[in-house]
Short mmCIF file of C-alpha atoms and ligand atoms in Angstrom, two decimals:
data_model
loop_
_atom_site.label_atom_id
_atom_site.label_comp_id
_atom_site.label_asym_id
_atom_site.label_seq_id
_atom_site.Cartn_x
_atom_site.Cartn_y
_atom_site.Cartn_z
CA UNK A 24 -128.76 -23.06 -57.16
CA UNK A 25 -125.17 -21.75 -56.90
CA UNK A 26 -124.21 -20.31 -53.50
CA UNK A 27 -123.57 -16.95 -55.16
CA UNK A 28 -127.31 -16.73 -55.82
CA UNK A 29 -128.61 -18.50 -52.75
CA UNK A 30 -127.05 -16.25 -50.14
CA UNK A 31 -127.94 -12.82 -51.50
CA UNK A 32 -128.46 -10.15 -48.84
CA UNK A 33 -132.22 -10.05 -49.09
CA UNK A 34 -132.82 -10.87 -45.42
CA UNK A 35 -134.70 -7.62 -45.04
CA UNK A 36 -137.12 -8.16 -47.91
CA UNK A 37 -140.74 -8.94 -47.06
CA UNK A 38 -142.29 -12.20 -48.31
CA UNK A 39 -144.12 -10.16 -51.01
CA UNK A 40 -140.87 -8.52 -52.15
CA UNK A 41 -139.15 -11.92 -52.32
CA UNK A 42 -142.06 -13.20 -54.35
CA UNK A 43 -141.69 -10.32 -56.82
CA UNK A 44 -137.96 -11.05 -57.07
CA UNK A 45 -138.66 -14.69 -57.91
CA UNK A 46 -141.39 -13.78 -60.38
CA UNK A 47 -139.22 -11.24 -62.23
CA UNK A 48 -136.23 -13.56 -62.13
CA UNK A 49 -138.19 -16.44 -63.65
CA UNK A 50 -139.69 -14.15 -66.27
CA UNK A 51 -136.36 -12.55 -67.24
CA UNK A 52 -134.50 -15.85 -67.37
CA UNK A 53 -137.15 -17.38 -69.63
CA UNK A 54 -138.38 -14.48 -71.74
CA UNK A 55 -135.37 -12.16 -72.01
CA UNK A 56 -131.99 -13.73 -71.33
CA UNK A 57 -132.06 -16.43 -74.05
CA UNK A 58 -132.56 -13.75 -76.74
CA UNK A 59 -130.16 -10.99 -75.66
CA UNK A 60 -127.09 -12.23 -77.50
CA UNK A 61 -129.01 -12.39 -80.76
CA UNK A 62 -130.06 -8.73 -80.46
CA UNK A 63 -126.49 -7.88 -79.56
CA UNK A 64 -125.12 -9.62 -82.64
CA UNK A 65 -127.75 -8.08 -84.90
CA UNK A 66 -127.22 -4.67 -83.23
CA UNK A 67 -130.97 -4.45 -82.93
CA UNK A 68 -133.02 -2.62 -80.29
CA UNK A 69 -134.95 -5.27 -78.29
CA UNK A 70 -138.48 -3.94 -78.91
CA UNK A 71 -139.98 -7.45 -78.90
CA UNK A 72 -138.48 -8.18 -75.47
CA UNK A 73 -139.71 -4.85 -74.09
CA UNK A 74 -143.20 -5.69 -75.36
CA UNK A 75 -143.31 -8.60 -72.88
CA UNK A 76 -143.05 -6.31 -69.83
CA UNK A 77 -146.56 -4.78 -69.52
CA UNK A 78 -148.30 -8.11 -69.04
CA UNK A 79 -146.58 -8.53 -65.67
CA UNK A 80 -147.04 -4.86 -64.73
CA UNK A 81 -143.31 -4.27 -65.11
CA UNK A 82 -143.62 -1.05 -67.10
CA UNK A 83 -145.16 0.96 -64.26
CA UNK A 84 -143.71 -0.12 -60.91
CA UNK A 85 -143.46 3.53 -59.76
CA UNK A 86 -146.85 4.55 -61.18
CA UNK A 87 -149.87 4.36 -58.83
CA UNK A 88 -152.80 2.13 -59.67
CA UNK A 89 -155.10 5.09 -60.33
CA UNK A 90 -152.96 5.83 -63.41
CA UNK A 91 -152.76 2.19 -64.49
CA UNK A 92 -149.46 1.35 -62.77
CA UNK A 93 -148.46 -1.34 -60.31
CA UNK A 94 -146.74 0.73 -57.60
CA UNK A 95 -146.24 -1.03 -54.28
CA UNK A 96 -143.05 0.37 -52.75
CA UNK A 97 -139.66 1.71 -53.75
CA UNK A 98 -137.67 -1.32 -52.55
CA UNK A 99 -139.80 -3.55 -54.80
CA UNK A 100 -139.11 -1.19 -57.69
CA UNK A 101 -135.36 -1.58 -57.03
CA UNK A 102 -135.68 -5.36 -56.92
CA UNK A 103 -137.45 -5.29 -60.31
CA UNK A 104 -134.70 -3.12 -61.85
CA UNK A 105 -132.03 -5.37 -60.35
CA UNK A 106 -133.57 -8.56 -61.68
CA UNK A 107 -134.24 -7.19 -65.17
CA UNK A 108 -130.69 -5.82 -65.43
CA UNK A 109 -129.28 -9.17 -64.35
CA UNK A 110 -130.56 -10.44 -67.72
CA UNK A 111 -130.57 -7.38 -69.99
CA UNK A 112 -129.50 -3.86 -69.34
CA UNK A 113 -131.49 -2.30 -72.22
CA UNK A 114 -134.80 -3.75 -71.00
CA UNK A 115 -133.97 -2.60 -67.47
CA UNK A 116 -133.07 0.85 -68.77
CA UNK A 117 -136.49 1.22 -70.44
CA UNK A 118 -138.20 0.65 -67.07
CA UNK A 119 -135.78 2.84 -65.18
CA UNK A 120 -136.00 5.86 -67.52
CA UNK A 121 -139.81 5.69 -67.76
CA UNK A 122 -140.32 5.32 -64.02
CA UNK A 123 -137.47 7.16 -62.33
CA UNK A 124 -136.96 10.06 -64.69
CA UNK A 125 -140.39 10.55 -66.28
CA UNK A 126 -143.16 9.12 -64.11
CA UNK A 127 -141.65 10.18 -60.77
CA UNK A 128 -141.13 13.73 -62.05
CA UNK A 129 -144.66 13.96 -63.44
CA UNK A 130 -146.12 12.55 -60.21
CA UNK A 131 -144.17 14.99 -58.06
CA UNK A 132 -144.39 18.13 -60.22
CA UNK A 133 -146.96 17.58 -62.97
CA UNK A 134 -150.44 19.02 -63.33
CA UNK A 135 -153.49 16.77 -63.16
CA UNK A 136 -153.77 16.99 -66.97
CA UNK A 137 -150.11 15.97 -67.43
CA UNK A 138 -150.57 12.98 -65.12
CA UNK A 139 -153.70 11.86 -66.95
CA UNK A 140 -152.12 12.30 -70.36
CA UNK A 141 -148.74 10.61 -69.84
CA UNK A 142 -148.88 8.18 -66.91
CA UNK A 143 -151.45 5.62 -68.19
CA UNK A 144 -149.72 5.02 -71.56
CA UNK A 145 -146.34 4.80 -69.79
CA UNK A 146 -147.71 2.30 -67.26
CA UNK A 147 -149.25 0.15 -69.97
CA UNK A 148 -146.12 0.24 -72.11
CA UNK A 149 -148.02 1.93 -74.96
CA UNK A 150 -145.24 4.51 -75.06
CA UNK A 151 -141.59 4.46 -74.00
CA UNK A 152 -139.78 7.44 -72.55
CA UNK A 153 -136.51 9.28 -73.08
CA UNK A 154 -134.72 11.84 -70.97
CA UNK A 155 -132.99 14.48 -73.06
CA UNK A 156 -130.44 15.98 -70.70
CA UNK A 157 -126.87 15.58 -72.02
CA UNK A 158 -125.57 18.02 -74.63
CA UNK A 159 -122.52 17.89 -76.89
CA UNK A 160 -120.89 20.45 -74.56
CA UNK A 161 -121.29 18.20 -71.50
CA UNK A 162 -123.57 16.05 -69.39
CA UNK A 163 -122.21 16.67 -65.90
CA UNK A 164 -122.67 20.44 -65.70
CA UNK A 165 -126.42 20.48 -66.24
CA UNK A 166 -126.79 23.99 -64.84
CA UNK A 167 -124.99 25.27 -67.92
CA UNK A 168 -127.36 24.12 -70.67
CA UNK A 169 -127.11 25.41 -74.22
CA UNK A 170 -130.49 24.15 -75.47
CA UNK A 171 -132.64 27.29 -75.45
CA UNK A 172 -136.35 27.72 -74.74
CA UNK A 173 -137.58 30.96 -76.30
CA UNK A 174 -140.87 32.53 -75.24
CA UNK A 175 -143.49 32.65 -78.02
CA UNK A 176 -147.25 33.08 -78.07
CA UNK A 177 -148.83 30.28 -75.99
CA UNK A 178 -145.63 28.45 -75.20
CA UNK A 179 -141.93 27.96 -75.92
CA UNK A 180 -139.70 27.14 -78.87
CA UNK A 181 -136.82 24.73 -78.25
CA UNK A 182 -133.51 24.98 -80.11
CA UNK A 183 -130.46 22.86 -79.44
CA UNK A 184 -128.99 19.35 -79.51
CA UNK A 185 -128.99 16.49 -77.03
CA UNK A 186 -126.67 13.49 -77.34
CA UNK A 187 -126.41 9.91 -76.02
CA UNK A 188 -130.20 9.75 -75.70
CA UNK A 189 -131.39 6.25 -74.80
CA UNK A 190 -134.60 4.92 -76.40
CA UNK A 191 -135.21 8.18 -78.31
CA UNK A 192 -136.04 6.58 -81.65
CA UNK A 193 -138.73 4.47 -79.95
CA UNK A 194 -140.06 6.94 -77.38
CA UNK A 195 -143.54 8.48 -77.19
CA UNK A 196 -142.55 11.15 -74.67
CA UNK A 197 -139.41 13.19 -74.02
CA UNK A 198 -138.40 14.80 -70.74
CA UNK A 199 -136.33 17.73 -71.98
CA UNK A 200 -134.35 20.28 -70.02
CA UNK A 201 -133.55 23.62 -71.64
CA UNK A 202 -132.68 27.09 -70.43
CA UNK A 203 -134.98 30.07 -70.64
CA UNK A 204 -132.06 32.35 -69.77
CA UNK A 205 -128.48 31.09 -69.98
CA UNK A 206 -127.17 34.00 -67.90
CA UNK A 207 -129.15 32.71 -64.96
CA UNK A 208 -127.36 29.33 -65.09
CA UNK A 209 -129.33 26.71 -63.05
CA UNK A 210 -132.08 29.27 -62.31
CA UNK A 211 -132.89 29.35 -66.02
CA UNK A 212 -133.30 25.57 -66.33
CA UNK A 213 -136.83 24.52 -67.31
CA UNK A 214 -138.29 21.04 -67.69
CA UNK A 215 -140.61 20.19 -70.60
CA UNK A 216 -142.68 17.17 -71.62
CA UNK A 217 -142.64 16.78 -75.36
CA UNK A 218 -144.16 14.53 -77.97
CA UNK A 219 -141.18 13.39 -80.13
CA UNK A 220 -143.35 13.72 -83.26
CA UNK A 221 -143.60 17.49 -82.76
CA UNK A 222 -142.42 19.40 -85.87
CA UNK A 223 -138.90 20.70 -85.27
CA UNK A 224 -137.72 17.52 -83.51
CA UNK A 225 -135.39 15.22 -85.42
CA UNK A 226 -133.71 12.08 -84.20
CA UNK A 227 -130.44 10.78 -85.65
CA UNK A 228 -128.26 7.84 -84.78
CA UNK A 229 -125.52 8.66 -82.27
CA UNK A 230 -122.27 6.98 -83.34
CA UNK A 231 -121.14 4.45 -80.74
CA UNK A 232 -118.19 2.08 -80.95
CA UNK A 233 -120.05 -0.51 -78.84
CA UNK A 234 -123.43 -0.96 -77.12
CA UNK A 235 -125.13 -0.74 -80.50
CA UNK A 236 -128.31 -2.56 -79.57
CA UNK A 237 -129.10 0.41 -77.33
CA UNK A 238 -129.79 2.59 -80.36
CA UNK A 239 -128.49 5.73 -78.65
CA UNK A 240 -129.62 8.86 -80.48
CA UNK A 241 -128.82 12.47 -81.10
CA UNK A 242 -131.92 14.65 -80.77
CA UNK A 243 -132.09 18.00 -82.57
CA UNK A 244 -134.59 20.71 -81.69
CA UNK A 245 -135.00 23.33 -84.37
CA UNK A 246 -137.70 25.62 -83.06
CA UNK A 247 -139.89 22.78 -81.72
CA UNK A 248 -143.01 24.33 -80.17
CA UNK A 249 -144.00 23.27 -76.64
CA UNK A 250 -147.29 24.69 -75.31
CA UNK A 251 -147.35 26.23 -71.81
CA UNK A 252 -149.38 23.22 -70.63
CA UNK A 253 -146.38 20.96 -71.29
CA UNK A 254 -143.97 22.82 -69.03
CA UNK A 255 -143.29 20.59 -66.02
CA UNK A 256 -143.42 22.83 -62.96
CA UNK A 257 -142.66 26.51 -63.53
CA UNK A 258 -140.34 28.12 -66.11
CA UNK A 259 -136.94 28.58 -64.48
CA UNK A 260 -137.77 26.06 -61.73
CA UNK A 261 -136.56 22.97 -63.58
CA UNK A 262 -133.26 22.45 -61.77
CA UNK A 263 -134.77 21.04 -58.55
CA UNK A 264 -137.11 18.91 -60.69
CA UNK A 265 -134.07 17.56 -62.49
CA UNK A 266 -132.36 17.02 -59.13
CA UNK A 267 -135.21 14.92 -57.76
CA UNK A 268 -135.50 12.99 -61.05
CA UNK A 269 -131.80 12.15 -60.87
CA UNK A 270 -132.13 11.22 -57.21
CA UNK A 271 -134.66 8.52 -58.15
CA UNK A 272 -132.74 7.76 -61.35
CA UNK A 273 -129.58 7.06 -59.37
CA UNK A 274 -131.51 4.62 -57.21
CA UNK A 275 -132.70 2.55 -60.16
CA UNK A 276 -129.34 2.73 -61.95
CA UNK A 277 -127.64 1.54 -58.76
CA UNK A 278 -130.14 -1.32 -58.49
CA UNK A 279 -129.45 -2.22 -62.13
CA UNK A 280 -125.70 -2.25 -61.42
CA UNK A 281 -126.29 -4.67 -58.53
CA UNK A 282 -128.08 -6.97 -60.99
CA UNK A 283 -125.16 -6.76 -63.40
CA UNK A 284 -122.59 -7.31 -60.62
CA UNK A 285 -124.60 -10.33 -59.47
CA UNK A 286 -124.69 -11.78 -62.98
CA UNK A 287 -120.89 -11.46 -63.31
CA UNK A 288 -120.46 -13.20 -59.98
CA UNK A 289 -122.72 -16.08 -60.99
CA UNK A 290 -120.98 -16.52 -64.34
CA UNK A 291 -117.58 -16.49 -62.68
CA UNK A 292 -118.49 -19.00 -59.96
CA UNK A 293 -120.10 -21.37 -62.46
CA UNK A 294 -117.08 -21.23 -64.74
CA UNK A 295 -114.59 -21.57 -61.87
CA UNK A 296 -116.21 -24.81 -60.75
CA UNK A 297 -116.33 -26.26 -64.28
CA UNK A 298 -112.93 -25.40 -65.70
CA UNK A 299 -109.96 -27.61 -64.89
CA UNK A 300 -106.26 -26.74 -64.85
CA UNK A 301 -103.37 -28.66 -63.33
CA UNK A 302 -105.72 -31.47 -62.40
CA UNK A 303 -108.16 -29.44 -60.33
CA UNK A 304 -111.01 -26.95 -60.69
CA UNK A 305 -109.69 -23.43 -61.16
CA UNK A 306 -112.08 -22.39 -58.36
CA UNK A 307 -109.80 -24.28 -55.99
CA UNK A 308 -106.88 -21.94 -56.71
CA UNK A 309 -106.46 -19.27 -54.06
CA UNK A 310 -105.99 -16.47 -56.56
CA UNK A 311 -109.29 -17.29 -58.27
CA UNK A 312 -110.95 -17.55 -54.86
CA UNK A 313 -109.67 -14.09 -53.99
CA UNK A 314 -111.45 -12.69 -57.04
CA UNK A 315 -114.64 -14.54 -56.17
CA UNK A 316 -114.50 -13.27 -52.59
CA UNK A 317 -113.98 -9.68 -53.77
CA UNK A 318 -116.90 -10.02 -56.18
CA UNK A 319 -119.19 -11.23 -53.41
CA UNK A 320 -118.10 -8.40 -51.09
CA UNK A 321 -118.70 -5.76 -53.78
CA UNK A 322 -122.08 -7.13 -54.78
CA UNK A 323 -123.38 -7.49 -51.23
CA UNK A 324 -122.07 -4.05 -50.16
CA UNK A 325 -123.70 -2.39 -53.16
CA UNK A 326 -126.97 -4.25 -52.63
CA UNK A 327 -127.10 -3.22 -48.97
CA UNK A 328 -126.62 0.45 -49.92
CA UNK A 329 -129.32 0.23 -52.61
CA UNK A 330 -131.87 -1.40 -50.32
CA UNK A 331 -131.11 1.12 -47.58
CA UNK A 332 -131.79 3.94 -50.04
CA UNK A 333 -135.02 2.27 -51.13
CA UNK A 334 -136.14 1.93 -47.51
CA UNK A 335 -135.37 5.61 -46.87
CA UNK A 336 -137.53 6.54 -49.83
CA UNK A 337 -140.32 4.23 -48.63
CA UNK A 338 -140.08 5.92 -45.22
CA UNK A 339 -140.80 9.23 -46.94
CA UNK A 340 -137.37 10.88 -46.77
CA UNK A 341 -137.88 13.53 -49.49
CA UNK A 342 -134.31 13.77 -50.78
CA UNK A 343 -131.52 11.33 -50.00
CA UNK A 344 -128.88 12.70 -52.32
CA UNK A 345 -125.83 11.57 -50.38
CA UNK A 346 -127.19 8.05 -50.02
CA UNK A 347 -128.10 8.05 -53.73
CA UNK A 348 -124.51 8.98 -54.60
CA UNK A 349 -123.13 6.32 -52.25
CA UNK A 350 -125.33 3.64 -53.79
CA UNK A 351 -124.75 4.70 -57.39
CA UNK A 352 -120.98 5.06 -57.05
CA UNK A 353 -120.50 1.80 -55.16
CA UNK A 354 -122.83 -0.23 -57.36
CA UNK A 355 -121.57 1.03 -60.73
CA UNK A 356 -117.93 0.49 -59.79
CA UNK A 357 -118.83 -2.95 -58.37
CA UNK A 358 -120.46 -3.90 -61.67
CA UNK A 359 -117.39 -2.84 -63.68
CA UNK A 360 -114.87 -4.46 -61.37
CA UNK A 361 -116.93 -7.66 -61.17
CA UNK A 362 -117.07 -7.78 -64.96
CA UNK A 363 -113.28 -7.37 -65.14
CA UNK A 364 -112.76 -10.13 -62.58
CA UNK A 365 -115.30 -12.40 -64.27
CA UNK A 366 -113.44 -11.95 -67.57
CA UNK A 367 -110.17 -12.84 -65.86
CA UNK A 368 -111.68 -15.99 -64.36
CA UNK A 369 -112.77 -17.00 -67.88
CA UNK A 370 -109.23 -16.56 -69.23
CA UNK A 371 -109.17 -15.88 -72.99
CA UNK A 372 -112.78 -16.99 -73.30
CA UNK A 373 -113.73 -13.90 -71.31
CA UNK A 374 -113.25 -11.83 -74.43
CA UNK A 375 -114.56 -14.41 -76.89
CA UNK A 376 -117.95 -14.17 -78.50
CA UNK A 377 -118.94 -17.41 -76.81
CA UNK A 378 -119.31 -15.97 -73.30
CA UNK A 379 -121.43 -13.12 -71.99
CA UNK A 380 -118.92 -11.56 -69.59
CA UNK A 381 -117.10 -9.42 -72.18
CA UNK A 382 -120.35 -7.68 -73.10
CA UNK A 383 -121.16 -7.11 -69.43
CA UNK A 384 -117.97 -5.11 -69.00
CA UNK A 385 -118.94 -2.46 -71.54
CA UNK A 386 -122.46 -2.26 -70.20
CA UNK A 387 -121.19 -1.81 -66.65
CA UNK A 388 -118.66 0.82 -67.65
CA UNK A 389 -121.37 2.85 -69.38
CA UNK A 390 -123.27 2.97 -66.11
CA UNK A 391 -120.33 4.76 -64.50
CA UNK A 392 -121.36 7.75 -66.67
CA UNK A 393 -125.16 7.72 -66.76
CA UNK A 394 -126.97 9.51 -63.89
CA UNK A 395 -123.75 11.14 -62.76
CA UNK A 396 -120.17 10.06 -63.31
CA UNK A 397 -118.05 8.49 -60.55
CA UNK A 398 -116.13 11.77 -60.25
CA UNK A 399 -119.35 13.72 -59.71
CA UNK A 400 -120.53 11.30 -57.03
CA UNK A 401 -117.17 11.39 -55.22
CA UNK A 402 -117.35 15.18 -55.31
CA UNK A 403 -120.93 15.18 -53.94
CA UNK A 404 -120.14 12.66 -51.20
CA UNK A 405 -117.07 14.63 -50.10
CA UNK A 406 -119.03 17.90 -50.12
CA UNK A 407 -121.79 16.35 -47.97
CA UNK A 408 -119.18 14.94 -45.59
CA UNK A 409 -117.39 18.27 -45.36
CA UNK A 410 -120.62 20.19 -44.79
CA UNK A 411 -120.10 22.23 -47.98
CA UNK A 412 -123.33 20.76 -49.39
CA UNK A 413 -126.64 20.08 -47.62
CA UNK A 414 -129.30 17.50 -48.57
C1 FAD B 21 -124.74 4.20 -72.69
C2 FAD B 21 -125.09 5.60 -72.31
C3 FAD B 21 -126.43 5.98 -72.22
C4 FAD B 21 -126.76 7.31 -71.92
N1 FAD B 21 -128.08 7.69 -71.91
C5 FAD B 21 -128.40 8.99 -71.72
C6 FAD B 21 -129.76 9.44 -71.79
O1 FAD B 21 -130.69 8.65 -72.01
N2 FAD B 21 -130.03 10.75 -71.63
C7 FAD B 21 -129.04 11.65 -71.40
O2 FAD B 21 -129.36 12.82 -71.27
N3 FAD B 21 -127.75 11.27 -71.32
C8 FAD B 21 -127.39 9.97 -71.46
N4 FAD B 21 -126.08 9.57 -71.39
C9 FAD B 21 -125.04 10.56 -71.19
C10 FAD B 21 -124.44 10.54 -69.80
O3 FAD B 21 -125.41 10.98 -68.87
C11 FAD B 21 -123.21 11.47 -69.85
O4 FAD B 21 -122.21 10.78 -70.59
C12 FAD B 21 -122.70 11.83 -68.47
O5 FAD B 21 -123.63 12.66 -67.82
C13 FAD B 21 -121.35 12.56 -68.54
O6 FAD B 21 -121.39 13.62 -69.46
P1 FAD B 21 -120.25 13.74 -70.60
O7 FAD B 21 -120.08 12.42 -71.22
O8 FAD B 21 -120.60 14.89 -71.44
O9 FAD B 21 -118.93 14.03 -69.78
P2 FAD B 21 -118.46 15.45 -69.19
O10 FAD B 21 -119.53 16.05 -68.38
O11 FAD B 21 -117.89 16.24 -70.28
O12 FAD B 21 -117.30 14.97 -68.23
C14 FAD B 21 -116.04 14.49 -68.76
C15 FAD B 21 -115.19 14.02 -67.59
O13 FAD B 21 -114.95 15.11 -66.69
C16 FAD B 21 -115.36 14.74 -65.37
N5 FAD B 21 -115.91 15.90 -64.67
C17 FAD B 21 -116.89 16.75 -65.08
N6 FAD B 21 -117.16 17.65 -64.12
C18 FAD B 21 -116.35 17.34 -63.07
C19 FAD B 21 -116.14 17.89 -61.76
N7 FAD B 21 -116.85 18.92 -61.31
N8 FAD B 21 -115.21 17.32 -60.96
C20 FAD B 21 -114.48 16.26 -61.38
N9 FAD B 21 -114.63 15.69 -62.59
C21 FAD B 21 -115.55 16.24 -63.41
C22 FAD B 21 -116.43 13.68 -65.60
O14 FAD B 21 -116.61 12.90 -64.44
C23 FAD B 21 -115.86 12.92 -66.76
O15 FAD B 21 -114.89 12.01 -66.31
C24 FAD B 21 -125.73 8.25 -71.67
C25 FAD B 21 -124.38 7.85 -71.73
C26 FAD B 21 -124.05 6.55 -72.05
C27 FAD B 21 -122.60 6.16 -72.13
#
């Protein structure tokens, strides 16, 4: 085992959590990693790889047993996201969207009927989930939505467009935010649970230059009817629901970024100790060692912030928004910078089709946007520090 793997900062994990890490690592290395490049080359969504998750209970790590899930604790959930993302970011994203954005929101704000309807199929992997938040006009300013929810007899009609929607073409449930009154800004935001097969919902491919195996989609709502029973929480009270969903979402995205940063580090150390130049291993050159050292520092710092956040959540801290921003910002930038350094260690091969590191760069960069951009997190952290914003 390379040192980069052996000395990970998991000193504070319980024996059970370490066992889960090993189990998920073994599973992902055997059942997922060997196939990822093929899906990438074929630009194909990895449905067959996702189908392997339920058997190990990996589809519902945030869903309690009474709804068919495998929930133990939040740190374990983070470890699962980290280990899955170390091998494939799309598979990890499926788990993270279903659990952080959907299941956690339904558990915290849903009615008994909503929990019984959506949580068991999510936990068993019978349906996947999508979060329809971002609009063509912007994804950061979510208090200023343009997708409208109009009051009609017995429910609401949705009209508008969402873009960059992960998993949408394969999902069995959408978490949609729309406004019931645009004038009211964030006080008009309402959260809905929606069956994607509802008339008035259409899903089109979203044009991406890269990351094609993700199958990102554009979702159009043209008067899609949502019954009152499928409003999550109260009309006009969706903004705090969105806030708590993103709080948990940032945790799992940060954990995924740690997995990606770790993978880059391992690939770079392996390569550095194999490749020769000027009669020695390139890993013996000081400038390569500096990159390796920086990669270790970034990975370990990000991991420590993620585990701390997980422990706060396990301790019952209701909102840990500043810590979520710290973890998400640090981990996503660590993943990108580690990918850049890993590419540099590989020389020209870093951008060849033969090595994985080039792909990891684009995947890491994308995670600097999802669940809040780096600029948004810097703004939030500064506002917390200055006392302009409270938890
Ligand atoms: C691979 C991928 C998958 C995604 N999956 C999903 C998904 O499943 N569901 C979903 O809803 N969305 C998804 N997104 C969209 C993502 O959440 C948005 O891209 C993100 O929220 C930013 O929105 P935007 O791209 O519209 O940028 P904008 O909000 O238009 O921002 C543009 C730039 O301005 C900066 N900016 C904005 N406001 C401020 C401010 N106040 N201060 C300083 N700078 C600011 C931003 O940081 C950014 O640099 C995905 C995106 C990618 C790349």
